[in-house]
PDB file of C-alpha atoms and ligand atoms in Angstrom:
ATOM      1  CA  MET Z   1      63.294   3.296 -45.591  1.00  0.00           C
ATOM      2  CA  ASN Z   2      60.257   0.038 -45.350  1.00  0.00           C
ATOM      3  CA  TYR Z   3      58.415   1.434 -48.417  1.00  0.00           C
ATOM      4  CA  LYS Z   4      57.988  -1.085 -50.997  1.00  0.00           C
ATOM      5  CA  LEU Z   5      57.523  -0.432 -54.427  1.00  0.00           C
ATOM      6  CA  LEU Z   6      55.504  -3.290 -56.110  1.00  0.00           C
ATOM      7  CA  HIS Z   7      55.152  -4.257 -59.880  1.00  0.00           C
ATOM      8  CA  MET Z   8      52.214  -5.657 -60.685  1.00  0.00           C
ATOM      9  CA  ASN Z   9      51.693  -8.080 -63.375  1.00  0.00           C
ATOM     10  CA  ILE Z  10      49.958  -6.668 -66.732  1.00  0.00           C
ATOM     11  CA  HIS Z  11      47.522  -9.289 -68.542  1.00  0.00           C
ATOM     12  CA  GLY Z  12      47.982  -8.131 -71.694  1.00  0.00           C
ATOM     13  CA  ASP Z  13      46.391  -9.257 -74.584  1.00  0.00           C
ATOM     14  CA  ALA Z  14      44.007  -7.906 -78.191  1.00  0.00           C
ATOM     15  CA  GLN Z  15      41.474  -6.690 -75.787  1.00  0.00           C
ATOM     16  CA  GLY Z  16      43.985  -4.457 -74.010  1.00  0.00           C
ATOM     17  CA  ASN Z  17      45.567  -4.635 -70.297  1.00  0.00           C
ATOM     18  CA  LEU Z  18      44.228  -5.818 -67.162  1.00  0.00           C
ATOM     19  CA  ILE Z  19      46.057  -5.428 -63.519  1.00  0.00           C
ATOM     20  CA  SER Z  20      44.537  -7.294 -60.661  1.00  0.00           C
ATOM     21  CA  ILE Z  21      44.921  -6.893 -57.065  1.00  0.00           C
ATOM     22  CA  GLU Z  22      44.651  -9.534 -54.492  1.00  0.00           C
ATOM     23  CA  SER Z  23      44.716  -9.004 -50.861  1.00  0.00           C
ATOM     24  CA  MET Z  24      47.619 -11.076 -49.821  1.00  0.00           C
ATOM     25  CA  LYS Z  25      48.731 -12.112 -52.583  1.00  0.00           C
ATOM     26  CA  ASN Z  26      50.321  -9.341 -54.856  1.00  0.00           C
ATOM     27  CA  ILE Z  27      49.789  -6.754 -51.810  1.00  0.00           C
ATOM     28  CA  PRO Z  28      50.829  -7.387 -48.048  1.00  0.00           C
ATOM     29  CA  PHE Z  29      47.532  -7.278 -46.557  1.00  0.00           C
ATOM     30  CA  GLU Z  30      43.703  -7.645 -46.309  1.00  0.00           C
ATOM     31  CA  PHE Z  31      42.418  -4.572 -47.348  1.00  0.00           C
ATOM     32  CA  LYS Z  32      38.886  -3.234 -46.067  1.00  0.00           C
ATOM     33  CA  ARG Z  33      38.789   0.438 -48.000  1.00  0.00           C
ATOM     34  CA  MET Z  34      39.279   2.184 -51.234  1.00  0.00           C
ATOM     35  CA  TYR Z  35      38.980   5.626 -51.768  1.00  0.00           C
ATOM     36  CA  TYR Z  36      40.644   7.734 -55.213  1.00  0.00           C
ATOM     37  CA  ILE Z  37      41.884  11.294 -54.862  1.00  0.00           C
ATOM     38  CA  PHE Z  38      41.250  13.149 -58.601  1.00  0.00           C
ATOM     39  CA  GLY Z  39      41.164  16.794 -59.556  1.00  0.00           C
ATOM     40  CA  THR Z  40      43.625  17.975 -57.217  1.00  0.00           C
ATOM     41  CA  GLN Z  41      45.314  21.196 -58.420  1.00  0.00           C
ATOM     42  CA  PRO Z  42      49.326  21.614 -59.243  1.00  0.00           C
ATOM     43  CA  ASN Z  43      50.190  23.545 -56.251  1.00  0.00           C
ATOM     44  CA  ILE Z  44      48.491  21.803 -53.521  1.00  0.00           C
ATOM     45  CA  ARG Z  45      49.968  19.129 -51.063  1.00  0.00           C
ATOM     46  CA  ARG Z  46      47.843  16.508 -49.770  1.00  0.00           C
ATOM     47  CA  GLY Z  47      48.564  13.890 -47.238  1.00  0.00           C
ATOM     48  CA  LYS Z  48      50.923  15.559 -44.348  1.00  0.00           C
ATOM     49  CA  HIS Z  49      50.113  12.518 -41.801  1.00  0.00           C
ATOM     50  CA  ALA Z  50      51.272   9.210 -40.768  1.00  0.00           C
ATOM     51  CA  HIS Z  51      49.293   6.462 -39.892  1.00  0.00           C
ATOM     52  CA  LYS Z  52      49.581   4.428 -36.215  1.00  0.00           C
ATOM     53  CA  LYS Z  53      48.216   1.007 -37.464  1.00  0.00           C
ATOM     54  CA  THR Z  54      46.858   1.517 -41.302  1.00  0.00           C
ATOM     55  CA  GLU Z  55      48.738  -0.306 -44.186  1.00  0.00           C
ATOM     56  CA  GLN Z  56      48.140   1.212 -47.420  1.00  0.00           C
ATOM     57  CA  VAL Z  57      49.256   1.006 -51.222  1.00  0.00           C
ATOM     58  CA  LEU Z  58      49.119   4.079 -53.595  1.00  0.00           C
ATOM     59  CA  ILE Z  59      48.475   3.470 -57.415  1.00  0.00           C
ATOM     60  CA  ALA Z  60      48.263   6.241 -59.740  1.00  0.00           C
ATOM     61  CA  ILE Z  61      46.045   4.910 -62.278  1.00  0.00           C
ATOM     62  CA  LYS Z  62      46.223   7.832 -64.494  1.00  0.00           C
ATOM     63  CA  GLY Z  63      48.485  10.874 -64.601  1.00  0.00           C
ATOM     64  CA  SER Z  64      51.022  11.334 -62.283  1.00  0.00           C
ATOM     65  CA  CYS Z  65      52.184  12.971 -58.919  1.00  0.00           C
ATOM     66  CA  LYS Z  66      55.241  12.900 -56.402  1.00  0.00           C
ATOM     67  CA  LEU Z  67      55.372  11.588 -52.727  1.00  0.00           C
ATOM     68  CA  PHE Z  68      57.667  12.897 -50.008  1.00  0.00           C
ATOM     69  CA  LEU Z  69      58.451  10.248 -47.474  1.00  0.00           C
ATOM     70  CA  ASP Z  70      59.775  10.970 -44.132  1.00  0.00           C
ATOM     71  CA  ASP Z  71      60.546   7.698 -41.478  1.00  0.00           C
ATOM     72  CA  GLY Z  72      61.773  10.167 -38.865  1.00  0.00           C
ATOM     73  CA  THR Z  73      65.448   9.703 -39.561  1.00  0.00           C
ATOM     74  CA  ASN Z  74      65.401   9.345 -43.906  1.00  0.00           C
ATOM     75  CA  LYS Z  75      63.840  11.428 -46.308  1.00  0.00           C
ATOM     76  CA  GLU Z  76      62.930  10.072 -49.904  1.00  0.00           C
ATOM     77  CA  THR Z  77      61.013  11.376 -52.899  1.00  0.00           C
ATOM     78  CA  ILE Z  78      59.106   9.634 -55.234  1.00  0.00           C
ATOM     79  CA  LYS Z  79      57.240   9.773 -58.207  1.00  0.00           C
ATOM     80  CA  LEU Z  80      54.246   7.689 -59.074  1.00  0.00           C
ATOM     81  CA  ASN Z  81      53.390   7.874 -62.997  1.00  0.00           C
ATOM     82  CA  LYS Z  82      53.127   3.721 -64.170  1.00  0.00           C
ATOM     83  CA  ASN Z  83      49.627   2.486 -63.586  1.00  0.00           C
ATOM     84  CA  TYR Z  84      51.121  -1.172 -62.962  1.00  0.00           C
ATOM     85  CA  GLU Z  85      53.657   0.345 -59.838  1.00  0.00           C
ATOM     86  CA  VAL Z  86      52.112   0.195 -56.650  1.00  0.00           C
ATOM     87  CA  LEU Z  87      53.512   2.022 -53.667  1.00  0.00           C
ATOM     88  CA  TYR Z  88      53.061   0.271 -50.306  1.00  0.00           C
ATOM     89  CA  LEU Z  89      53.379   1.960 -47.431  1.00  0.00           C
ATOM     90  CA  PRO Z  90      53.774   0.572 -43.718  1.00  0.00           C
ATOM     91  CA  PRO Z  91      52.274   2.517 -41.116  1.00  0.00           C
ATOM     92  CA  ASN Z  92      54.488   5.590 -39.125  1.00  0.00           C
ATOM     93  CA  LEU Z  93      55.706   6.592 -42.168  1.00  0.00           C
ATOM     94  CA  TRP Z  94      54.778  10.222 -42.538  1.00  0.00           C
ATOM     95  CA  HIS Z  95      54.052  11.182 -46.385  1.00  0.00           C
ATOM     96  CA  GLU Z  96      52.639  14.090 -48.523  1.00  0.00           C
ATOM     97  CA  MET Z  97      51.698  14.018 -51.831  1.00  0.00           C
ATOM     98  CA  TYR Z  98      52.107  17.255 -53.889  1.00  0.00           C
ATOM     99  CA  ASP Z  99      52.961  18.075 -58.021  1.00  0.00           C
ATOM    100  CA  PHE Z 100      49.374  16.197 -59.076  1.00  0.00           C
ATOM    101  CA  SER Z 101      48.995  16.112 -62.502  1.00  0.00           C
ATOM    102  CA  THR Z 102      45.722  17.335 -63.465  1.00  0.00           C
ATOM    103  CA  ASP Z 103      44.651  14.404 -64.605  1.00  0.00           C
ATOM    104  CA  CYS Z 104      45.795  12.310 -61.991  1.00  0.00           C
ATOM    105  CA  VAL Z 105      43.810   9.515 -60.344  1.00  0.00           C
ATOM    106  CA  LEU Z 106      45.369   8.261 -57.315  1.00  0.00           C
ATOM    107  CA  VAL Z 107      43.724   5.180 -55.623  1.00  0.00           C
ATOM    108  CA  VAL Z 108      44.238   4.078 -52.602  1.00  0.00           C
ATOM    109  CA  LEU Z 109      43.722   0.959 -50.828  1.00  0.00           C
ATOM    110  CA  ALA Z 110      43.399   0.526 -46.950  1.00  0.00           C
ATOM    111  CA  SER Z 111      44.180  -1.970 -44.281  1.00  0.00           C
ATOM    112  CA  ASP Z 112      41.377  -0.741 -42.326  1.00  0.00           C
ATOM    113  CA  PHE Z 113      38.119   1.597 -42.491  1.00  0.00           C
ATOM    114  CA  TYR Z 114      38.671   5.283 -42.503  1.00  0.00           C
ATOM    115  CA  ASN Z 115      39.303   5.996 -38.284  1.00  0.00           C
ATOM    116  CA  GLU Z 116      40.349   9.404 -37.491  1.00  0.00           C
ATOM    117  CA  ASN Z 117      42.274   8.340 -34.419  1.00  0.00           C
ATOM    118  CA  ASP Z 118      44.598   5.917 -36.450  1.00  0.00           C
ATOM    119  CA  TYR Z 119      46.145   9.423 -37.482  1.00  0.00           C
ATOM    120  CA  LEU Z 120      49.376  11.545 -36.665  1.00  0.00           C
ATOM    121  CA  ARG Z 121      48.118  14.817 -38.265  1.00  0.00           C
ATOM    122  CA  LYS Z 122      51.253  16.841 -36.347  1.00  0.00           C
ATOM    123  CA  TYR Z 123      54.575  16.645 -37.202  1.00  0.00           C
ATOM    124  CA  ASP Z 124      55.591  16.105 -33.644  1.00  0.00           C
ATOM    125  CA  ASP Z 125      53.243  13.821 -32.935  1.00  0.00           C
ATOM    126  CA  PHE Z 126      54.759  10.992 -35.208  1.00  0.00           C
ATOM    127  CA  LEU Z 127      57.807  11.587 -34.559  1.00  0.00           C
ATOM    128  CA  LYS Z 128      56.896  10.921 -30.172  1.00  0.00           C
ATOM    129  CA  TYR Z 129      54.718   8.094 -31.677  1.00  0.00           C
ATOM    130  CA  TRP Z 130      57.579   6.862 -34.014  1.00  0.00           C
ATOM    131  CA  VAL Z 131      60.490   7.063 -31.085  1.00  0.00           C
ATOM    132  CA  HIS Z 132      57.918   5.144 -28.543  1.00  0.00           C
ATOM    133  CA  ASP Z 133      57.507   2.531 -31.417  1.00  0.00           C
ATOM    134  CA  GLU Z 134      60.973   1.939 -31.775  1.00  0.00           C
ATOM    135  CA  LYS Z 135      61.463   1.690 -28.351  1.00  0.00           C
ATOM    136  CA  ASN Z 136      58.716  -1.159 -28.041  1.00  0.00           C
ATOM    137  CA  ASN Z 137      59.778  -3.233 -30.727  1.00  0.00           C
TER     138      ASN Z 137
HETATM  139  P1  TYD P   1      42.123  13.997 -45.848  1.00  0.00           P
HETATM  140  O1  TYD P   1      42.746  13.009 -44.920  1.00  0.00           O
HETATM  141  O2  TYD P   1      42.299  15.450 -45.520  1.00  0.00           O
HETATM  142  O3  TYD P   1      43.221  13.781 -47.113  1.00  0.00           O
HETATM  143  P2  TYD P   1      44.710  13.875 -47.851  1.00  0.00           P
HETATM  144  O4  TYD P   1      45.008  13.014 -46.491  1.00  0.00           O
HETATM  145  O5  TYD P   1      44.407  13.359 -49.295  1.00  0.00           O
HETATM  146  O6  TYD P   1      44.958  15.216 -47.711  1.00  0.00           O
HETATM  147  O7  TYD P   1      40.531  13.646 -46.025  1.00  0.00           O
HETATM  148  C1  TYD P   1      39.741  14.565 -46.485  1.00  0.00           C
HETATM  149  C2  TYD P   1      38.530  14.429 -46.621  1.00  0.00           C
HETATM  150  O8  TYD P   1      37.903  13.198 -46.537  1.00  0.00           O
HETATM  151  C3  TYD P   1      38.675  14.335 -45.207  1.00  0.00           C
HETATM  152  O9  TYD P   1      37.467  15.186 -44.371  1.00  0.00           O
HETATM  153  C4  TYD P   1      38.412  13.265 -44.175  1.00  0.00           C
HETATM  154  C5  TYD P   1      37.788  12.686 -45.399  1.00  0.00           C
HETATM  155  N1  TYD P   1      38.096  11.125 -45.323  1.00  0.00           N
HETATM  156  C6  TYD P   1      36.708  10.167 -45.205  1.00  0.00           C
HETATM  157  O10 TYD P   1      35.689  10.384 -45.209  1.00  0.00           O
HETATM  158  N2  TYD P   1      37.083   9.166 -45.669  1.00  0.00           N
HETATM  159  C7  TYD P   1      38.440   8.055 -45.750  1.00  0.00           C
HETATM  160  O11 TYD P   1      38.639   6.968 -46.272  1.00  0.00           O
HETATM  161  C8  TYD P   1      39.463   9.300 -46.056  1.00  0.00           C
HETATM  162  C9  TYD P   1      40.851   9.063 -46.711  1.00  0.00           C
HETATM  163  C10 TYD P   1      39.016  10.695 -45.860  1.00  0.00           C
END
């Protein structure tokens, strides 16, 4: 599966800690948008979609959540609970976020502006798009 779990460098000193994220330096794309998810109830499952083109990184800067990932063939579950771990999600990867801790703040950096046309919100559409894409690569 072609996600990447990236470990950010922590600049720690007597003041405390700092993590810096820079386009094309420690994440593999230029980001145009940042959003964050917080106050998610523990029994909620979010996401449940794939993107046609948008690349994203997800960071649980506070608390924890789990990610269910599916590339159309393989399925994996990842727990995000470290603010120095950055999960890179390429396009065409079905993802669901769940098991949010009540204090979880999930920051997302995206390669493009919000555009509903970039979403595959039906699993069948994702599978069809994925098969189409595979054939053309
Ligand atoms: P949604 O895609 O349902 O969130 P999730 O993938 O976490 O389940 O988005 C929730 C709402 O926010 C929906 O009305 C679309 C809107 N939204 C924006 O306006 N801009 C954005 O960048 C994002 C990600 C969502």
